[in-house]
Amino acid sequence: MRKLSILLALILSSAPLAVFADSISGEIKPAPWSGDWWSRKKGFLVKGWQGHTPSPFEKYDQYVAAVTGKNPGAHAWESNIKNHHYNPNAEAWEGHCNGWSGASVLAPEPKITRNRGGIAFDTADQKALLSEQYMNCYCNFYGNRYWGNANDDMNDIYPDQFHRLLVENIASGKTAMVCDIEADRMVWNYPLYKFESSWSTGWFDDHKLKVKTTCYFVNDDVKPEYLGTKWFAVNYTYNLFVDDKGNVISGEWTGDSKKNHPDFVWIPTGDARVPANSTLENPCLDPKHVKNICEGPANISSGRAAAPAARNPDMVLMEAGLDPNDLF
Amino acid sequence: MKKNLMIVFLLFIAILISNSVYAGSSEGYVPSWKVGQRWVLEATYRDLRVEGNAWMPPMQWIFNVRAKKTVNGEECYVLHVYGRKTSQKNQAILWLSVNDLRPLKVIDVYPTASGMKYQERDISQASEPLVSEGTPIPYDLPSFPLVREDNRAQAADGFGAYNRSSSTNAKKFSRIRKIGGISFKRSISQKSKAPDKQYADTFAGYSKATRNAGQSFQVEIDEDRSNNKLIQIWQQGAPWAVSGANRDRRVRLVPESEYLHKDGGEN
């Protein structure tokens, strides 16, 4: 019995008993908004939907024709099957989720119906136009997209990189980020705006942090008229490996997260023009007109919004809360 | 006798001059700017979300040396970077040491759904490369001074040093950053050498004065596990790297003649 006690004491004294635990959380406010993902197969953008006709693109063409005297042809372009934006035979998952994701992170949620020259653009119309406008946008990209090629790494995006992005962007209050939540070849983009993470070292391995993180994504499984943020949560587990000095140097997904983890992360930074000969975005949609429709007062009788005031770089700094006189 | 003395004297002067030139070049290269100086970088971005080799339309960024100020007792350039078009809302303000362009403070300004915001970057006070991340603005800077162990004189056209077995100057940086209760270690390496021959065309758009101003450097900045090596070409006489490229970004310094006369202004 005494020998057993000594043995137990020896084991306990040699093991690092002190389990270190900590946590962090973060949330972006206001959260990105929920909206329809504008399925290619359903074609709401060009056909409208029950109780909602004319369609958002028919209204857009009417508005621009009234303002400029010329039909921009946005509806015709979007309807053309060759442009891959509407196709009754498209895959059920194909749509505008990336455009909606970018718009919901960078553009304020349209919350009121806006009448422009007698044409009523309700919130669903405005979200539709914004989702198309942001189909092509500049972004910072993290990780590598999984294409199913032999040299593709299923573990990417690595959990240490993912965790760092959560802390740098969301815990710091900087910006929401968009994740393709499928680690495999399919792409499902959702804005991530909130997370809660906790971790501890193991009893016998203080070179490993066992992390559990709950991520909150904005849902696009909503009706086009939906207002606000509907979310869903996903739990991820991973280990972060630390060196002798306690610095994270790598990581590994664990449990279900080995197969179910984000593939890549992108953070939209601004709208982009459509490259020549590209069908990624409707080239007949002019951001200037979309802005006039989606911003400003509820009613503008002439259809023409006031010309935006010219802005110099210092005015942008002031808008951000910086004083150029202090800086320069 | 007088003639011999004169020859000895001239030889002595020549040795002095060559020594001072050598000493200067061995210290390496650090660009220097003047307040009010500005230049334009044009960046194109690869869309890694989509299949194929898709590149986005280019954006031009104006780099404007707005002031010199003292930060932590050190004289700094205050470099203001903004889009040439007002639709590009991202901006950056960098406080860079006059001595070695080491960043002492960096502020990123960016758009959000609720308006413009800014965030000060967590900058290491040690001399290490500044990697532009979390912003589309290509303000990547190597750790200066740049040195090239191949210090052979270049030919008059500036390309004489290409295609030689140049030796490489390599540095390693380990950066520990504690964020959110966890320390992350990032290892960055920087190599500088004479540019590979494939970059000779890089200089074609620049004036002869710039091309012949001095040495050129190929700088490679790589972070462990990032799969995103940045290669920049620096040329003495140019205010910034004349070109840069990584997996998702290609950047070039726009020659003055091109941006001063193109569309006349910044909107």
Coordinates of C-alpha atoms in Angstrom, one line a residue:
Chain A
M1 CA 0.0 0.0 0.0
R2 CA 2.8 2.3 0.9
K3 CA 4.6 1.5 -2.3
L4 CA 1.5 2.3 -4.2
S5 CA 1.2 5.7 -2.5
I6 CA 4.8 6.5 -3.3
L7 CA 4.3 5.5 -6.9
L8 CA 1.2 7.6 -7.2
A9 CA 3.0 10.6 -5.7
L10 CA 5.9 10.1 -8.1
I11 CA 3.5 10.0 -11.1
L12 CA 1.6 13.1 -9.9
S13 CA 4.8 15.1 -9.2
S14 CA 6.2 14.3 -12.6
A15 CA 3.1 15.4 -14.5
P16 CA 2.3 19.0 -15.2
L17 CA -0.8 19.2 -13.0
A18 CA -1.6 22.8 -13.6
V19 CA -4.0 22.9 -16.4
F20 CA -4.0 26.3 -18.1
A21 CA -7.3 27.4 -19.4
D22 CA -8.5 30.6 -21.1
S23 CA -11.2 31.9 -23.5
I24 CA -12.0 34.7 -25.9
S25 CA -15.0 35.8 -27.8
G26 CA -15.9 38.5 -30.3
E27 CA -18.8 39.9 -32.2
I28 CA -19.2 42.4 -35.1
K29 CA -22.0 44.9 -34.6
P30 CA -24.0 45.5 -36.6
A31 CA -24.0 42.0 -37.9
P32 CA -24.1 41.4 -41.6
W33 CA -27.6 41.0 -42.8
S34 CA -29.4 37.9 -44.0
G35 CA -30.8 37.8 -47.5
D36 CA -31.7 35.4 -50.2
W37 CA -28.8 33.8 -52.1
W38 CA -30.6 34.2 -55.4
S39 CA -30.6 30.7 -56.8
R40 CA -29.7 30.4 -60.5
K41 CA -32.3 27.7 -61.0
K42 CA -35.2 29.7 -59.4
G43 CA -34.2 32.9 -61.2
F44 CA -35.9 35.3 -58.8
L45 CA -33.7 38.2 -60.0
V46 CA -35.3 38.1 -63.4
K47 CA -38.6 36.4 -62.9
G48 CA -39.6 37.8 -59.5
W49 CA -41.5 35.5 -57.2
Q50 CA -45.0 35.0 -55.8
G51 CA -46.4 38.3 -54.9
H52 CA -43.4 40.1 -56.2
T53 CA -43.5 41.3 -59.8
P54 CA -42.0 43.0 -61.7
S55 CA -38.6 41.4 -60.8
P56 CA -35.7 43.4 -59.3
F57 CA -33.9 43.6 -62.6
E58 CA -37.0 44.7 -64.5
K59 CA -37.4 47.6 -62.0
Y60 CA -33.8 48.5 -62.3
D61 CA -34.0 48.8 -66.1
Q62 CA -37.1 50.9 -65.8
Y63 CA -35.4 53.2 -63.3
V64 CA -32.2 53.7 -65.4
A65 CA -34.3 54.2 -68.5
A66 CA -36.2 56.9 -66.8
V67 CA -33.1 58.6 -65.5
T68 CA -30.9 58.3 -68.6
G69 CA -33.3 57.7 -71.4
K70 CA -31.7 54.4 -72.3
N71 CA -32.5 50.8 -71.1
P72 CA -29.3 49.4 -69.7
G73 CA -30.3 45.8 -70.6
A74 CA -29.6 44.4 -67.1
H75 CA -32.6 42.1 -67.2
A76 CA -31.8 40.8 -70.7
W77 CA -28.2 40.1 -69.7
E78 CA -29.2 38.3 -66.5
S79 CA -31.9 36.3 -68.2
N80 CA -29.5 35.0 -70.9
I81 CA -28.6 31.4 -70.0
K82 CA -25.2 31.8 -71.7
N83 CA -24.2 34.2 -68.9
H84 CA -24.7 31.5 -66.3
H85 CA -26.7 33.7 -63.9
Y86 CA -30.1 32.2 -64.6
N87 CA -30.6 28.7 -65.8
P88 CA -33.7 26.5 -65.0
N89 CA -31.4 23.5 -65.4
A90 CA -28.6 24.8 -63.1
E91 CA -27.5 22.8 -60.1
A92 CA -29.7 23.4 -57.1
W93 CA -26.8 24.9 -55.0
E94 CA -25.7 27.4 -57.7
G95 CA -26.4 31.0 -56.9
H96 CA -25.2 34.4 -55.7
C97 CA -24.0 33.5 -52.2
N98 CA -20.7 35.2 -52.7
G99 CA -22.4 38.4 -53.9
W100 CA -24.8 38.4 -51.0
S101 CA -21.9 37.7 -48.6
G102 CA -19.8 40.6 -49.9
A103 CA -22.8 43.0 -49.9
S104 CA -23.9 42.0 -46.4
V105 CA -20.4 42.7 -45.0
L106 CA -19.8 46.0 -46.9
A107 CA -23.2 47.6 -47.5
P108 CA -25.7 48.7 -44.9
E109 CA -28.9 46.6 -44.8
P110 CA -31.7 48.2 -46.8
K111 CA -34.4 48.6 -44.2
I112 CA -37.0 50.8 -46.0
T113 CA -38.7 50.7 -49.3
R114 CA -37.3 53.5 -51.6
N115 CA -39.4 55.1 -54.2
R116 CA -37.4 56.4 -57.1
G117 CA -39.4 58.3 -59.8
G118 CA -42.5 56.3 -59.0
I119 CA -40.8 52.9 -58.9
A120 CA -40.9 51.2 -55.5
F121 CA -37.8 49.3 -54.6
D122 CA -38.6 47.3 -51.5
T123 CA -35.9 45.8 -49.3
A124 CA -35.8 42.6 -51.3
D125 CA -35.3 44.5 -54.6
Q126 CA -32.4 46.5 -53.0
K127 CA -30.8 43.4 -51.5
A128 CA -31.1 41.7 -54.9
L129 CA -29.3 44.6 -56.7
L130 CA -26.6 44.7 -54.0
S131 CA -26.0 41.0 -54.2
E132 CA -25.4 41.2 -57.9
Q133 CA -23.2 44.3 -57.6
Y134 CA -20.8 42.5 -55.1
M135 CA -20.5 39.4 -57.2
N136 CA -17.1 40.7 -58.2
C137 CA -15.4 42.4 -55.3
Y138 CA -11.9 42.9 -54.0
C139 CA -11.0 40.8 -51.0
N140 CA -8.2 39.5 -48.8
F141 CA -8.0 35.8 -49.2
Y142 CA -6.7 33.2 -46.7
G143 CA -6.1 29.5 -47.1
N144 CA -6.2 27.6 -50.3
R145 CA -9.4 26.6 -52.1
Y146 CA -9.8 22.8 -52.2
W147 CA -10.3 21.6 -55.8
G148 CA -9.9 17.9 -55.1
N149 CA -6.5 17.8 -56.8
A150 CA -4.0 15.3 -55.6
N151 CA -1.8 17.9 -53.9
D152 CA -4.7 19.8 -52.3
D153 CA -4.4 19.8 -48.5
M154 CA -7.7 18.9 -46.8
N155 CA -6.4 20.4 -43.5
D156 CA -6.2 23.8 -45.0
I157 CA -7.2 26.4 -43.8
Y158 CA -5.1 25.4 -40.9
P159 CA -6.7 25.9 -37.5
D160 CA -3.9 28.1 -36.1
Q161 CA -4.4 30.5 -39.1
F162 CA -8.2 30.4 -38.7
H163 CA -8.0 31.1 -35.0
R164 CA -5.7 34.0 -35.6
L165 CA -8.1 35.5 -38.2
L166 CA -11.0 35.2 -35.7
V167 CA -9.1 37.1 -33.1
E168 CA -7.6 39.7 -35.4
N169 CA -10.8 40.5 -37.2
I170 CA -13.7 39.7 -35.0
A171 CA -12.5 39.9 -31.5
S172 CA -10.8 43.2 -32.4
G173 CA -14.1 44.5 -33.8
K174 CA -12.5 45.1 -37.2
T175 CA -14.7 43.3 -39.7
A176 CA -16.8 40.2 -40.3
M177 CA -15.2 37.6 -42.6
V178 CA -16.7 35.3 -45.1
C179 CA -16.0 31.5 -44.9
D180 CA -16.6 28.7 -47.4
I181 CA -17.8 26.3 -44.7
E182 CA -17.3 23.2 -46.8
A183 CA -13.8 21.7 -46.6
D184 CA -14.4 19.8 -49.8
R185 CA -14.9 21.0 -53.4
M186 CA -18.4 22.5 -52.9
V187 CA -18.5 26.2 -51.9
W188 CA -21.0 27.6 -49.4
N189 CA -20.1 31.1 -48.5
Y190 CA -21.4 32.6 -45.2
P191 CA -20.4 35.7 -43.3
L192 CA -18.9 34.9 -39.9
Y193 CA -19.6 37.6 -37.4
K194 CA -19.3 36.2 -33.9
F195 CA -17.4 33.5 -32.1
E196 CA -16.7 32.1 -28.7
S197 CA -13.5 30.1 -28.1
S198 CA -12.1 28.4 -25.0
W199 CA -9.0 26.2 -24.6
S200 CA -6.9 24.4 -22.1
T201 CA -3.7 22.5 -22.0
G202 CA -3.7 18.7 -21.5
W203 CA -2.8 17.1 -18.2
F204 CA 0.3 15.5 -19.7
D205 CA 1.0 17.7 -22.7
D206 CA 1.5 21.4 -22.1
H207 CA 2.7 21.7 -25.8
K208 CA -0.9 21.3 -27.0
L209 CA -3.8 23.6 -26.5
K210 CA -7.2 21.9 -27.0
V211 CA -9.5 24.4 -28.4
K212 CA -13.3 24.5 -28.8
T213 CA -14.7 27.3 -30.9
T214 CA -18.3 28.1 -31.7
C215 CA -18.7 30.2 -34.8
Y216 CA -21.9 32.1 -35.7
F217 CA -22.6 32.5 -39.4
V218 CA -25.2 34.6 -41.1
N219 CA -27.9 32.5 -42.8
D220 CA -29.1 33.0 -46.3
D221 CA -31.9 30.4 -45.9
V222 CA -34.5 33.2 -45.7
K223 CA -37.2 34.8 -47.8
P224 CA -36.1 37.7 -50.0
E225 CA -38.0 40.1 -47.8
Y226 CA -36.3 39.0 -44.5
L227 CA -34.9 41.8 -42.4
G228 CA -32.2 41.4 -39.8
T229 CA -29.7 38.6 -39.1
K230 CA -30.7 35.0 -38.9
W231 CA -27.8 32.9 -37.8
F232 CA -26.6 29.4 -37.3
A233 CA -23.8 28.1 -35.2
V234 CA -21.1 25.5 -35.9
N235 CA -18.7 24.0 -33.3
Y236 CA -15.1 23.4 -34.3
T237 CA -12.5 21.6 -32.3
Y238 CA -8.8 21.7 -32.9
N239 CA -5.4 21.5 -31.3
L240 CA -2.9 24.3 -31.4
F241 CA 0.7 23.2 -30.9
V242 CA 3.1 25.4 -29.0
D243 CA 6.9 25.6 -28.7
D244 CA 8.9 25.5 -25.5
K245 CA 8.2 29.2 -25.0
G246 CA 4.4 28.8 -25.4
N247 CA 4.1 30.2 -28.9
V248 CA 1.7 28.7 -31.3
I249 CA 3.5 27.2 -34.3
S250 CA 1.0 25.0 -35.9
G251 CA -2.4 23.2 -35.5
E252 CA -4.6 20.3 -36.4
W253 CA -8.3 19.9 -36.7
T254 CA -9.8 17.3 -34.4
G255 CA -12.9 15.2 -34.1
D256 CA -15.7 16.0 -36.6
S257 CA -13.8 19.2 -37.6
K258 CA -11.2 17.1 -39.4
K259 CA -13.7 16.9 -42.2
N260 CA -16.1 19.7 -41.3
H261 CA -14.1 22.9 -41.2
P262 CA -13.8 26.1 -43.3
D263 CA -12.0 25.6 -46.6
F264 CA -11.0 29.2 -47.1
V265 CA -11.7 32.6 -45.7
W266 CA -12.1 35.9 -47.5
I267 CA -12.7 39.4 -46.3
P268 CA -14.3 41.7 -48.8
T269 CA -12.6 45.1 -49.1
G270 CA -14.5 46.9 -51.9
D271 CA -16.6 46.6 -54.9
A272 CA -14.8 45.9 -58.2
R273 CA -15.6 46.6 -61.8
V274 CA -16.4 43.7 -64.0
P275 CA -13.3 42.5 -66.0
A276 CA -13.7 42.5 -69.7
N277 CA -15.5 39.5 -71.1
S278 CA -16.3 38.2 -67.7
T279 CA -19.7 36.8 -66.7
L280 CA -19.0 36.8 -63.0
E281 CA -21.2 39.9 -62.6
N282 CA -23.9 41.6 -64.6
P283 CA -22.0 44.3 -66.6
C284 CA -25.2 46.3 -67.2
L285 CA -25.6 47.0 -63.5
D286 CA -24.0 50.4 -62.7
P287 CA -22.9 50.8 -59.0
K288 CA -23.8 54.5 -59.3
H289 CA -27.4 53.7 -60.0
V290 CA -27.5 51.0 -57.4
K291 CA -26.2 53.4 -54.9
N292 CA -28.9 56.0 -55.8
I293 CA -31.6 53.3 -55.4
C294 CA -30.3 51.7 -52.1
E295 CA -29.2 54.8 -50.2
G296 CA -30.7 58.1 -49.3
P297 CA -34.3 59.2 -48.5
A298 CA -37.4 57.0 -49.0
N299 CA -38.8 59.1 -51.7
I300 CA -37.2 60.9 -54.6
S301 CA -39.9 61.9 -57.1
S302 CA -37.7 62.7 -60.1
G303 CA -35.8 59.4 -59.9
R304 CA -32.5 61.3 -59.9
A305 CA -30.7 61.3 -56.6
A306 CA -28.6 64.2 -55.6
A307 CA -25.0 64.1 -57.0
P308 CA -22.7 62.8 -54.3
A309 CA -20.4 65.4 -52.8
A310 CA -16.8 65.2 -54.1
R311 CA -14.6 63.7 -51.4
N312 CA -10.9 64.1 -51.0
P313 CA -8.7 61.5 -49.1
D314 CA -8.7 63.6 -45.9
M315 CA -12.5 63.6 -45.8
V316 CA -12.4 59.8 -45.8
L317 CA -10.0 59.9 -42.8
M318 CA -12.3 62.3 -41.0
E319 CA -15.3 60.0 -41.8
A320 CA -13.2 57.2 -40.0
G321 CA -12.7 59.4 -37.0
L322 CA -9.1 60.6 -37.7
D323 CA -8.0 64.2 -37.8
P324 CA -5.6 64.9 -40.6
N325 CA -4.2 67.9 -38.7
D326 CA -3.0 65.5 -36.0
L327 CA -1.7 63.0 -38.4
F328 CA 0.2 65.2 -40.8
Chain B
M1 CA 60.3 64.2 -59.7
K2 CA 57.3 66.6 -59.7
K3 CA 55.7 64.3 -62.2
N4 CA 56.2 61.3 -60.0
L5 CA 54.8 63.1 -57.0
M6 CA 51.8 64.1 -59.0
I7 CA 51.2 60.5 -60.1
V8 CA 51.5 59.3 -56.5
F9 CA 49.1 62.0 -55.3
L10 CA 46.6 61.1 -58.0
L11 CA 46.8 57.4 -57.1
F12 CA 46.3 58.3 -53.5
I13 CA 43.2 60.3 -54.3
A14 CA 41.9 57.5 -56.5
I15 CA 42.3 55.0 -53.7
L16 CA 40.5 57.3 -51.3
I17 CA 37.6 57.7 -53.7
S18 CA 37.3 54.0 -54.5
N19 CA 37.4 53.2 -50.7
S20 CA 34.6 55.7 -49.9
V21 CA 32.4 54.3 -52.8
Y22 CA 33.0 50.8 -51.6
A23 CA 32.2 51.8 -48.0
G24 CA 29.0 53.4 -49.1
S25 CA 27.8 50.4 -51.1
S26 CA 28.6 47.9 -48.4
E27 CA 26.3 49.8 -46.0
G28 CA 23.4 48.9 -48.3
Y29 CA 20.5 50.7 -49.8
V30 CA 17.7 52.6 -48.1
P31 CA 15.4 54.8 -50.2
S32 CA 15.1 58.4 -49.1
W33 CA 12.1 60.7 -49.8
K34 CA 11.2 64.3 -49.6
V35 CA 8.0 65.7 -48.0
G36 CA 5.6 66.3 -50.8
Q37 CA 7.0 63.5 -52.9
R38 CA 4.4 61.2 -54.4
W39 CA 4.3 58.1 -56.6
V40 CA 1.7 55.7 -57.8
L41 CA 1.5 51.9 -57.5
E42 CA -0.8 49.9 -59.7
A43 CA -2.0 46.6 -58.3
T44 CA -3.9 43.8 -59.9
Y45 CA -5.4 41.1 -57.7
R46 CA -6.1 37.5 -58.4
D47 CA -9.4 36.2 -57.4
L48 CA -8.5 32.9 -55.6
R49 CA -12.2 32.1 -54.9
V50 CA -12.9 31.2 -58.5
E51 CA -11.5 28.6 -60.8
G52 CA -8.7 29.4 -63.2
N53 CA -6.4 32.3 -63.4
A54 CA -8.8 35.2 -62.8
W55 CA -7.4 38.6 -62.3
M56 CA -9.4 41.6 -61.1
P57 CA -9.3 45.1 -62.7
P58 CA -6.2 47.0 -61.6
M59 CA -6.3 49.6 -58.8
Q60 CA -3.9 52.6 -58.5
W61 CA -2.7 53.7 -55.1
I62 CA -1.1 57.1 -54.5
F63 CA 1.7 57.1 -52.0
N64 CA 2.1 60.7 -50.7
V65 CA 4.9 61.7 -48.2
R66 CA 2.8 64.1 -46.2
A67 CA 5.2 65.1 -43.4
K68 CA 8.2 64.2 -41.2
K69 CA 7.4 63.7 -37.6
T70 CA 9.0 62.2 -34.5
V71 CA 7.7 58.9 -33.1
N72 CA 9.3 57.4 -30.1
G73 CA 12.2 59.8 -30.5
E74 CA 12.9 58.8 -34.0
E75 CA 12.3 60.9 -37.1
C76 CA 9.8 59.4 -39.4
Y77 CA 8.2 59.9 -42.8
V78 CA 4.5 60.1 -42.6
L79 CA 3.3 58.3 -45.7
H80 CA -0.3 58.6 -46.7
V81 CA -1.6 56.0 -49.1
Y82 CA -5.0 56.3 -50.8
G83 CA -6.9 55.2 -53.9
R84 CA -6.6 57.2 -57.1
K85 CA -10.4 56.9 -57.4
T86 CA -12.7 57.8 -54.5
S87 CA -14.5 54.5 -55.0
Q88 CA -11.4 52.9 -53.5
K89 CA -12.0 53.7 -49.8
N90 CA -9.2 51.8 -48.2
Q91 CA -6.3 54.0 -47.0
A92 CA -3.2 53.6 -44.9
I93 CA -0.9 55.9 -43.0
L94 CA 2.6 54.7 -42.3
W95 CA 5.2 56.2 -40.0
L96 CA 8.5 55.0 -41.3
S97 CA 11.9 55.7 -39.8
V98 CA 13.9 58.1 -42.0
N99 CA 17.0 55.9 -41.2
D100 CA 15.8 52.6 -42.5
L101 CA 12.1 52.8 -43.3
R102 CA 11.4 50.6 -40.4
P103 CA 7.6 51.0 -39.6
L104 CA 7.0 52.5 -36.2
K105 CA 3.3 52.9 -36.6
V106 CA 0.7 51.8 -39.2
I107 CA -3.0 52.7 -39.4
D108 CA -5.3 51.0 -41.8
V109 CA -8.5 52.8 -42.8
Y110 CA -11.2 50.6 -44.3
P111 CA -14.9 50.6 -45.2
T112 CA -17.6 48.6 -43.3
A113 CA -21.3 48.4 -43.6
S114 CA -21.6 51.1 -40.9
G115 CA -19.1 53.5 -42.4
M116 CA -15.3 54.0 -42.4
K117 CA -13.3 52.7 -39.6
Y118 CA -9.6 52.6 -38.7
Q119 CA -7.3 50.2 -36.9
E120 CA -3.7 50.6 -35.8
R121 CA -1.6 47.6 -36.6
D122 CA 0.4 45.9 -34.0
I123 CA 3.9 46.7 -35.3
S124 CA 7.0 45.1 -34.0
Q125 CA 9.7 47.6 -33.1
A126 CA 12.3 45.3 -34.4
S127 CA 13.6 45.7 -37.9
E128 CA 11.6 43.2 -39.9
P129 CA 9.7 43.2 -43.2
L130 CA 6.3 44.9 -43.2
V131 CA 3.9 42.5 -44.9
S132 CA 0.7 44.1 -46.2
E133 CA -2.1 41.9 -44.9
G134 CA -5.7 42.6 -44.1
T135 CA -5.7 45.5 -46.7
P136 CA -5.6 45.6 -50.4
I137 CA -3.0 48.4 -50.3
P138 CA 0.4 47.0 -51.4
Y139 CA 2.6 48.7 -48.8
D140 CA 4.9 45.7 -48.4
L141 CA 8.4 46.8 -47.3
P142 CA 11.5 44.7 -46.9
S143 CA 13.8 45.1 -44.0
F144 CA 16.3 47.8 -45.0
P145 CA 19.1 48.4 -45.8
L146 CA 19.2 46.1 -48.8
V147 CA 22.5 44.5 -49.5
R148 CA 23.7 42.4 -52.3
E149 CA 26.8 40.5 -51.8
D150 CA 27.4 40.7 -55.5
N151 CA 28.6 44.3 -55.6
R152 CA 30.1 44.2 -59.1
A153 CA 29.5 47.4 -61.0
Q154 CA 26.6 47.2 -63.4
A155 CA 26.8 48.1 -67.0
A156 CA 25.7 51.5 -68.2
D157 CA 22.2 50.2 -69.1
G158 CA 21.6 49.0 -65.6
F159 CA 21.3 45.4 -66.5
G160 CA 24.9 44.4 -66.4
A161 CA 24.5 42.4 -63.2
Y162 CA 21.9 40.0 -64.4
N163 CA 22.3 36.4 -65.1
R164 CA 25.3 36.0 -62.9
S165 CA 25.7 33.5 -60.1
S166 CA 24.9 36.2 -57.5
S167 CA 25.2 35.3 -53.9
T168 CA 22.2 35.9 -51.7
N169 CA 21.9 37.9 -48.5
A170 CA 19.4 36.1 -46.2
K171 CA 17.8 37.2 -43.0
K172 CA 15.4 35.4 -40.7
F173 CA 12.9 37.0 -38.5
S174 CA 10.8 35.4 -35.8
R175 CA 7.9 37.4 -34.6
I176 CA 6.0 36.6 -31.5
R177 CA 2.6 38.3 -31.2
K178 CA 0.3 37.8 -28.3
I179 CA -3.3 38.2 -29.4
G180 CA -6.4 37.1 -27.6
G181 CA -4.5 35.4 -24.8
I182 CA -2.4 33.2 -27.2
S183 CA 1.1 33.9 -28.5
F184 CA 1.6 33.2 -32.2
K185 CA 5.0 32.7 -33.7
R186 CA 5.5 33.6 -37.3
S187 CA 8.8 33.1 -39.1
I188 CA 9.6 35.3 -42.0
S189 CA 12.7 35.1 -44.2
Q190 CA 14.1 37.7 -46.5
K191 CA 16.6 37.2 -49.2
S192 CA 18.1 39.9 -51.4
K193 CA 20.3 39.4 -54.5
A194 CA 20.9 40.7 -57.9
P195 CA 17.6 40.4 -60.0
D196 CA 17.2 37.3 -62.0
K197 CA 17.3 37.8 -65.8
Q198 CA 13.5 37.4 -66.1
Y199 CA 13.0 40.7 -64.4
A200 CA 15.0 42.8 -66.9
D201 CA 11.8 43.9 -68.6
T202 CA 10.6 45.4 -65.4
F203 CA 12.7 48.4 -65.9
A204 CA 11.7 49.1 -69.5
G205 CA 9.1 51.7 -68.6
Y206 CA 11.4 53.8 -66.4
S207 CA 13.6 56.7 -67.4
K208 CA 17.2 56.1 -68.2
A209 CA 18.1 58.2 -65.1
T210 CA 16.2 55.8 -62.8
R211 CA 17.6 52.7 -64.6
N212 CA 21.1 53.9 -64.3
A213 CA 20.8 55.4 -60.8
G214 CA 22.5 52.5 -59.1
Q215 CA 22.1 48.9 -58.0
S216 CA 19.0 46.9 -58.3
F217 CA 17.8 44.2 -55.9
Q218 CA 15.6 41.2 -56.0
V219 CA 14.0 40.8 -52.6
E220 CA 12.1 37.7 -51.6
I221 CA 10.0 37.7 -48.5
D222 CA 8.5 34.4 -47.4
E223 CA 6.5 33.4 -44.4
D224 CA 6.6 29.8 -43.2
R225 CA 3.5 27.8 -44.3
S226 CA 2.0 30.8 -46.1
N227 CA 2.4 29.6 -49.7
N228 CA 2.6 33.3 -50.6
K229 CA 6.2 34.3 -51.3
L230 CA 6.5 38.0 -52.3
I231 CA 9.2 38.9 -54.8
Q232 CA 10.0 42.6 -55.2
I233 CA 12.5 44.4 -57.4
W234 CA 14.0 47.5 -56.0
Q235 CA 16.1 49.9 -58.0
Q236 CA 18.2 52.7 -56.5
G237 CA 16.7 56.0 -57.5
A238 CA 13.1 54.7 -57.5
P239 CA 11.0 55.7 -54.5
W240 CA 9.4 52.2 -54.1
A241 CA 9.9 48.7 -55.5
V242 CA 9.4 48.9 -59.2
S243 CA 7.6 45.6 -59.2
G244 CA 6.2 43.1 -56.8
A245 CA 4.3 39.9 -57.0
N246 CA 3.0 37.1 -54.8
R247 CA 0.3 34.5 -55.4
D248 CA -2.6 36.9 -55.5
R249 CA -1.2 40.3 -56.2
R250 CA 1.0 41.9 -58.9
V251 CA 2.2 45.4 -58.3
R252 CA 4.2 47.9 -60.4
L253 CA 5.5 51.4 -59.8
V254 CA 3.8 53.5 -62.4
P255 CA 6.4 55.6 -64.3
E256 CA 5.8 59.3 -63.7
S257 CA 5.3 60.0 -67.4
E258 CA 2.4 57.6 -67.4
Y259 CA 0.4 58.9 -64.5
L260 CA 1.1 62.6 -64.8
H261 CA -0.3 62.8 -68.3
K262 CA -2.9 60.0 -68.4
D263 CA -6.1 61.5 -67.0
G264 CA -4.8 64.5 -65.4
G265 CA -6.2 64.1 -61.9
E266 CA -7.3 62.2 -59.0
N267 CA -11.0 61.9 -58.5

